[in-house]
Amino acid sequence: MASSLAMCRLHMTGRSSFVKSLQKLDNFLHRCVGTDVAAAQTETARTDESDETERHKSLHTLLEERQKQAERSVLISCQSRTSEKKFLKHLSRHGDVQKYFFYESYGLYAVVEFATRESVASLLEGTVIPFVSHESVVPFKSRLLSLRNLSSTDTPNQQSGHKCQPQTTIPINELIQRLSREESINQQLTFLTEAYQITEENSRLRFLVCSLLKDCAAAYFPECDIKPFGSTVNGFGKLGCDLDMFLDLDSISGWNVKMPKSGLSLEFQMKRANSERAVTQSILSVIGECVDQFGPGCVGVQKILNARCPLVRFAHQPSGFQCDLTANNRVAMKSTELLYLYGELDPRVRSLVFSVRCWARAHSITSSIPGAWITNFSLTVMVLFFLQKRNPPIIPTLDQLRDLAGPEDKCVIEGNDCTFVSDFSKIRLQSNTETLEKLLCEFFEFYSTFSFSRMSINIRKGTEQNKPEVAPLHIQNPFETSLNVSKNVNATQLDRFVALCQESSWLLQQNVTNVPSGSINPTPWGLATLLLPSQVAGIKSRKKMRREPASERIKGLLESLKNKNSAKRS
Ligand code: GTP
Ligand code: MG
């Protein structure tokens, strides 16, 4: 029970400094773009009080705000020689531009957010259907536009100087170098989160793609909504992650509509199908077809309707996002909300999840291709479980969050209890002051020795449970508790994970520190060493694995670091 825990307040000081460091990054990004007039004006006026409000924003509020911004926005393919000033002047004829930024993805694009939706309507009014010789066009008008420069005054060589916002992460080699320049492992962990997380602009672009897709789906279901879920919004997404979307038909499906008890009432006549799954399949099939035939910029559309969770997969070329559209997927939305809540509770949660996800990707423990690999979702649940197991726990269990829930939080989906508290202020955390460095070390140690053969990972209870089924890795689905979220993982992949945890734990225990060399190619140390290629996994089986690194290369690297350290000190 939550009440039985010796709860205390959030560590506001640590939290506040972390949030400020994120804001510094955000401010830096804004300065780079230099386009958010409103933000620039209010930045200096921001107080710690507004920090507080920002901090405790629920996912629901965040989604609403972002969706509204997206509906007031357009995506424009630009010609790089067009001057920014001219471009803005042209757009401003339709109303105030609230925010804009440029990015590159097979060409130059601009995301432009107007102050009102009327401005977007006015802009579209003045937009023409292209004339293409020898070809015909599908006359579907969307908010994905192309800017043509018909003026002869701009010369092709004219430098417009558009500053572009990066939409992908820095390459791993560069990351290793940058991490190696940091002075402590804690700083490395914070840097990694800052460098890899989805930026403000990337988030806006993601919501805009959802909004563009909604325009397609609205041709059939005008009241529908398309919401992002998964790493786009759970707080653990890195630049370049896929865009998971969910077609929300709840406002029209009638599952929460109260029937009148007496008198006359009219109801819609509707086609019937054998199951909800069959309905989902037919809806996705039609929308998939529409996206394929009419959706500007949507390519490689695949309808994967027989999957456990039917989906339409495609690439959205102008944004560069790999998109998965699902429907009737309310449990996944709830999982997203839960992960978001955990990430908001303590800044160490996000940093640790980020670092572990990045480490796992660097060693191909996770993959963007479906298979017997551990997924990012499973890995995140493993980190959360580890944090619940700290003494005192850093985050509460799901059962504790359920016990704190009010009547407004009650949620049952297909018979599964998905209730948990949404009001952050009701959650009191215990006073755990462990550093990120310590937590990272302990994470690897924890899973190096975890009894995967007998026990199941369970974030609802916060303790390991006897495995209910034979599977190499058993992680209980937090909401559909009879399911194993890591059912796909085979013994080889689990062995690789454990072997890498052992090696990483060993590496971090060597206490190698940074020796500033001023070199542009600093020697990797700390977290950076963990991201270097390893030869350990896949060679030895878990039983044969001893608690030492198998990689001679890493041993050699550590030796050279130690020698370098002692040479500097002497
Ligand atoms: P990325 O690898 O960055 O895309 O991480 P992700 O968290 O977005 O994972 P993914 O795209 O695989 O899945 C999207 C969301 O679906 C997750 O965040 C979960 O909310 C949910 N999800 C994925 N896999 C499972 C699963 O096995 N069980 C349940 N209940 N939900 C899942
Ligand atoms: Mg995803």
PDB file of N, CA, C and O in Angstrom, residues 465-488:
ATOM      1  N   GLN A 465       8.390 -12.514  -9.453  1.00  0.00           N
ATOM      2  CA  GLN A 465       7.398 -13.560  -9.182  1.00  0.00           C
ATOM      3  C   GLN A 465       7.865 -14.841  -9.868  1.00  0.00           C
ATOM      4  O   GLN A 465       8.641 -14.772 -10.822  1.00  0.00           O
ATOM      5  N   ASN A 466       7.347 -15.973  -9.395  1.00  0.00           N
ATOM      6  CA  ASN A 466       7.685 -17.215 -10.091  1.00  0.00           C
ATOM      7  C   ASN A 466       7.160 -17.138 -11.518  1.00  0.00           C
ATOM      8  O   ASN A 466       6.054 -16.645 -11.753  1.00  0.00           O
ATOM      9  N   LYS A 467       7.962 -17.657 -12.434  1.00  0.00           N
ATOM     10  CA  LYS A 467       7.568 -17.596 -13.844  1.00  0.00           C
ATOM     11  C   LYS A 467       6.335 -18.455 -14.095  1.00  0.00           C
ATOM     12  O   LYS A 467       6.332 -19.628 -13.756  1.00  0.00           O
ATOM     13  N   PRO A 468       5.293 -17.890 -14.706  1.00  0.00           N
ATOM     14  CA  PRO A 468       4.100 -18.712 -14.943  1.00  0.00           C
ATOM     15  C   PRO A 468       4.220 -19.595 -16.181  1.00  0.00           C
ATOM     16  O   PRO A 468       3.404 -20.480 -16.396  1.00  0.00           O
ATOM     17  N   GLU A 469       5.215 -19.355 -17.025  1.00  0.00           N
ATOM     18  CA  GLU A 469       5.330 -20.146 -18.266  1.00  0.00           C
ATOM     19  C   GLU A 469       6.801 -20.294 -18.638  1.00  0.00           C
ATOM     20  O   GLU A 469       7.659 -19.552 -18.153  1.00  0.00           O
ATOM     21  N   VAL A 470       7.050 -21.236 -19.522  1.00  0.00           N
ATOM     22  CA  VAL A 470       8.441 -21.441 -19.942  1.00  0.00           C
ATOM     23  C   VAL A 470       8.738 -20.462 -21.076  1.00  0.00           C
ATOM     24  O   VAL A 470       8.202 -20.573 -22.161  1.00  0.00           O
ATOM     25  N   ALA A 471       9.562 -19.513 -20.773  1.00  0.00           N
ATOM     26  CA  ALA A 471      10.044 -18.561 -21.788  1.00  0.00           C
ATOM     27  C   ALA A 471      11.362 -18.054 -21.226  1.00  0.00           C
ATOM     28  O   ALA A 471      11.466 -17.848 -20.018  1.00  0.00           O
ATOM     29  N   PRO A 472      12.372 -17.871 -22.067  1.00  0.00           N
ATOM     30  CA  PRO A 472      13.666 -17.438 -21.517  1.00  0.00           C
ATOM     31  C   PRO A 472      13.539 -16.176 -20.659  1.00  0.00           C
ATOM     32  O   PRO A 472      14.110 -16.083 -19.583  1.00  0.00           O
ATOM     33  N   LEU A 473      12.778 -15.204 -21.174  1.00  0.00           N
ATOM     34  CA  LEU A 473      12.603 -13.952 -20.441  1.00  0.00           C
ATOM     35  C   LEU A 473      11.115 -13.727 -20.208  1.00  0.00           C
ATOM     36  O   LEU A 473      10.337 -13.741 -21.166  1.00  0.00           O
ATOM     37  N   HIS A 474      10.744 -13.533 -18.952  1.00  0.00           N
ATOM     38  CA  HIS A 474       9.329 -13.284 -18.678  1.00  0.00           C
ATOM     39  C   HIS A 474       9.154 -11.930 -18.000  1.00  0.00           C
ATOM     40  O   HIS A 474       9.648 -11.697 -16.901  1.00  0.00           O
ATOM     41  N   ILE A 475       8.478 -11.021 -18.709  1.00  0.00           N
ATOM     42  CA  ILE A 475       8.169  -9.704 -18.149  1.00  0.00           C
ATOM     43  C   ILE A 475       6.663  -9.555 -18.215  1.00  0.00           C
ATOM     44  O   ILE A 475       6.084  -9.524 -19.311  1.00  0.00           O
ATOM     45  N   GLN A 476       6.044  -9.481 -17.062  1.00  0.00           N
ATOM     46  CA  GLN A 476       4.582  -9.429 -17.067  1.00  0.00           C
ATOM     47  C   GLN A 476       4.092  -8.132 -17.711  1.00  0.00           C
ATOM     48  O   GLN A 476       4.604  -7.047 -17.409  1.00  0.00           O
ATOM     49  N   ASN A 477       3.145  -8.263 -18.622  1.00  0.00           N
ATOM     50  CA  ASN A 477       2.504  -7.094 -19.207  1.00  0.00           C
ATOM     51  C   ASN A 477       1.803  -6.332 -18.069  1.00  0.00           C
ATOM     52  O   ASN A 477       1.018  -6.923 -17.333  1.00  0.00           O
ATOM     53  N   PRO A 478       2.101  -5.041 -17.887  1.00  0.00           N
ATOM     54  CA  PRO A 478       1.558  -4.335 -16.723  1.00  0.00           C
ATOM     55  C   PRO A 478       0.034  -4.320 -16.657  1.00  0.00           C
ATOM     56  O   PRO A 478      -0.526  -4.304 -15.568  1.00  0.00           O
ATOM     57  N   PHE A 479      -0.620  -4.331 -17.810  1.00  0.00           N
ATOM     58  CA  PHE A 479      -2.083  -4.233 -17.792  1.00  0.00           C
ATOM     59  C   PHE A 479      -2.777  -5.535 -18.191  1.00  0.00           C
ATOM     60  O   PHE A 479      -3.763  -5.912 -17.596  1.00  0.00           O
ATOM     61  N   GLU A 480      -2.254  -6.188 -19.200  1.00  0.00           N
ATOM     62  CA  GLU A 480      -2.838  -7.489 -19.584  1.00  0.00           C
ATOM     63  C   GLU A 480      -1.977  -8.537 -18.895  1.00  0.00           C
ATOM     64  O   GLU A 480      -1.070  -9.122 -19.493  1.00  0.00           O
ATOM     65  N   THR A 481      -2.258  -8.745 -17.602  1.00  0.00           N
ATOM     66  CA  THR A 481      -1.293  -9.422 -16.725  1.00  0.00           C
ATOM     67  C   THR A 481      -1.031 -10.890 -17.071  1.00  0.00           C
ATOM     68  O   THR A 481      -0.075 -11.475 -16.582  1.00  0.00           O
ATOM     69  N   SER A 482      -1.882 -11.479 -17.915  1.00  0.00           N
ATOM     70  CA  SER A 482      -1.607 -12.877 -18.275  1.00  0.00           C
ATOM     71  C   SER A 482      -0.600 -12.948 -19.423  1.00  0.00           C
ATOM     72  O   SER A 482      -0.169 -14.032 -19.816  1.00  0.00           O
ATOM     73  N   LEU A 483      -0.208 -11.799 -19.972  1.00  0.00           N
ATOM     74  CA  LEU A 483       0.699 -11.802 -21.129  1.00  0.00           C
ATOM     75  C   LEU A 483       2.133 -11.476 -20.731  1.00  0.00           C
ATOM     76  O   LEU A 483       2.391 -10.787 -19.745  1.00  0.00           O
ATOM     77  N   ASN A 484       3.050 -11.987 -21.553  1.00  0.00           N
ATOM     78  CA  ASN A 484       4.484 -11.756 -21.361  1.00  0.00           C
ATOM     79  C   ASN A 484       4.944 -10.791 -22.451  1.00  0.00           C
ATOM     80  O   ASN A 484       4.906 -11.140 -23.634  1.00  0.00           O
ATOM     81  N   VAL A 485       5.389  -9.593 -22.085  1.00  0.00           N
ATOM     82  CA  VAL A 485       5.754  -8.627 -23.134  1.00  0.00           C
ATOM     83  C   VAL A 485       7.033  -9.026 -23.881  1.00  0.00           C
ATOM     84  O   VAL A 485       7.315  -8.495 -24.950  1.00  0.00           O
ATOM     85  N   SER A 486       7.789  -9.955 -23.302  1.00  0.00           N
ATOM     86  CA  SER A 486       9.047 -10.359 -23.959  1.00  0.00           C
ATOM     87  C   SER A 486       8.977 -11.801 -24.449  1.00  0.00           C
ATOM     88  O   SER A 486       9.986 -12.500 -24.508  1.00  0.00           O
ATOM     89  N   LYS A 487       7.791 -12.210 -24.838  1.00  0.00           N
ATOM     90  CA  LYS A 487       7.557 -13.573 -25.328  1.00  0.00           C
ATOM     91  C   LYS A 487       8.445 -13.896 -26.533  1.00  0.00           C
ATOM     92  O   LYS A 487       8.834 -15.035 -26.768  1.00  0.00           O
ATOM     93  N   ASN A 488       8.728 -12.857 -27.309  1.00  0.00           N
ATOM     94  CA  ASN A 488       9.505 -13.039 -28.548  1.00  0.00           C
ATOM     95  C   ASN A 488      10.986 -13.313 -28.309  1.00  0.00           C
ATOM     96  O   ASN A 488      11.697 -13.770 -29.203  1.00  0.00           O
TER      97      ASN A 488
END
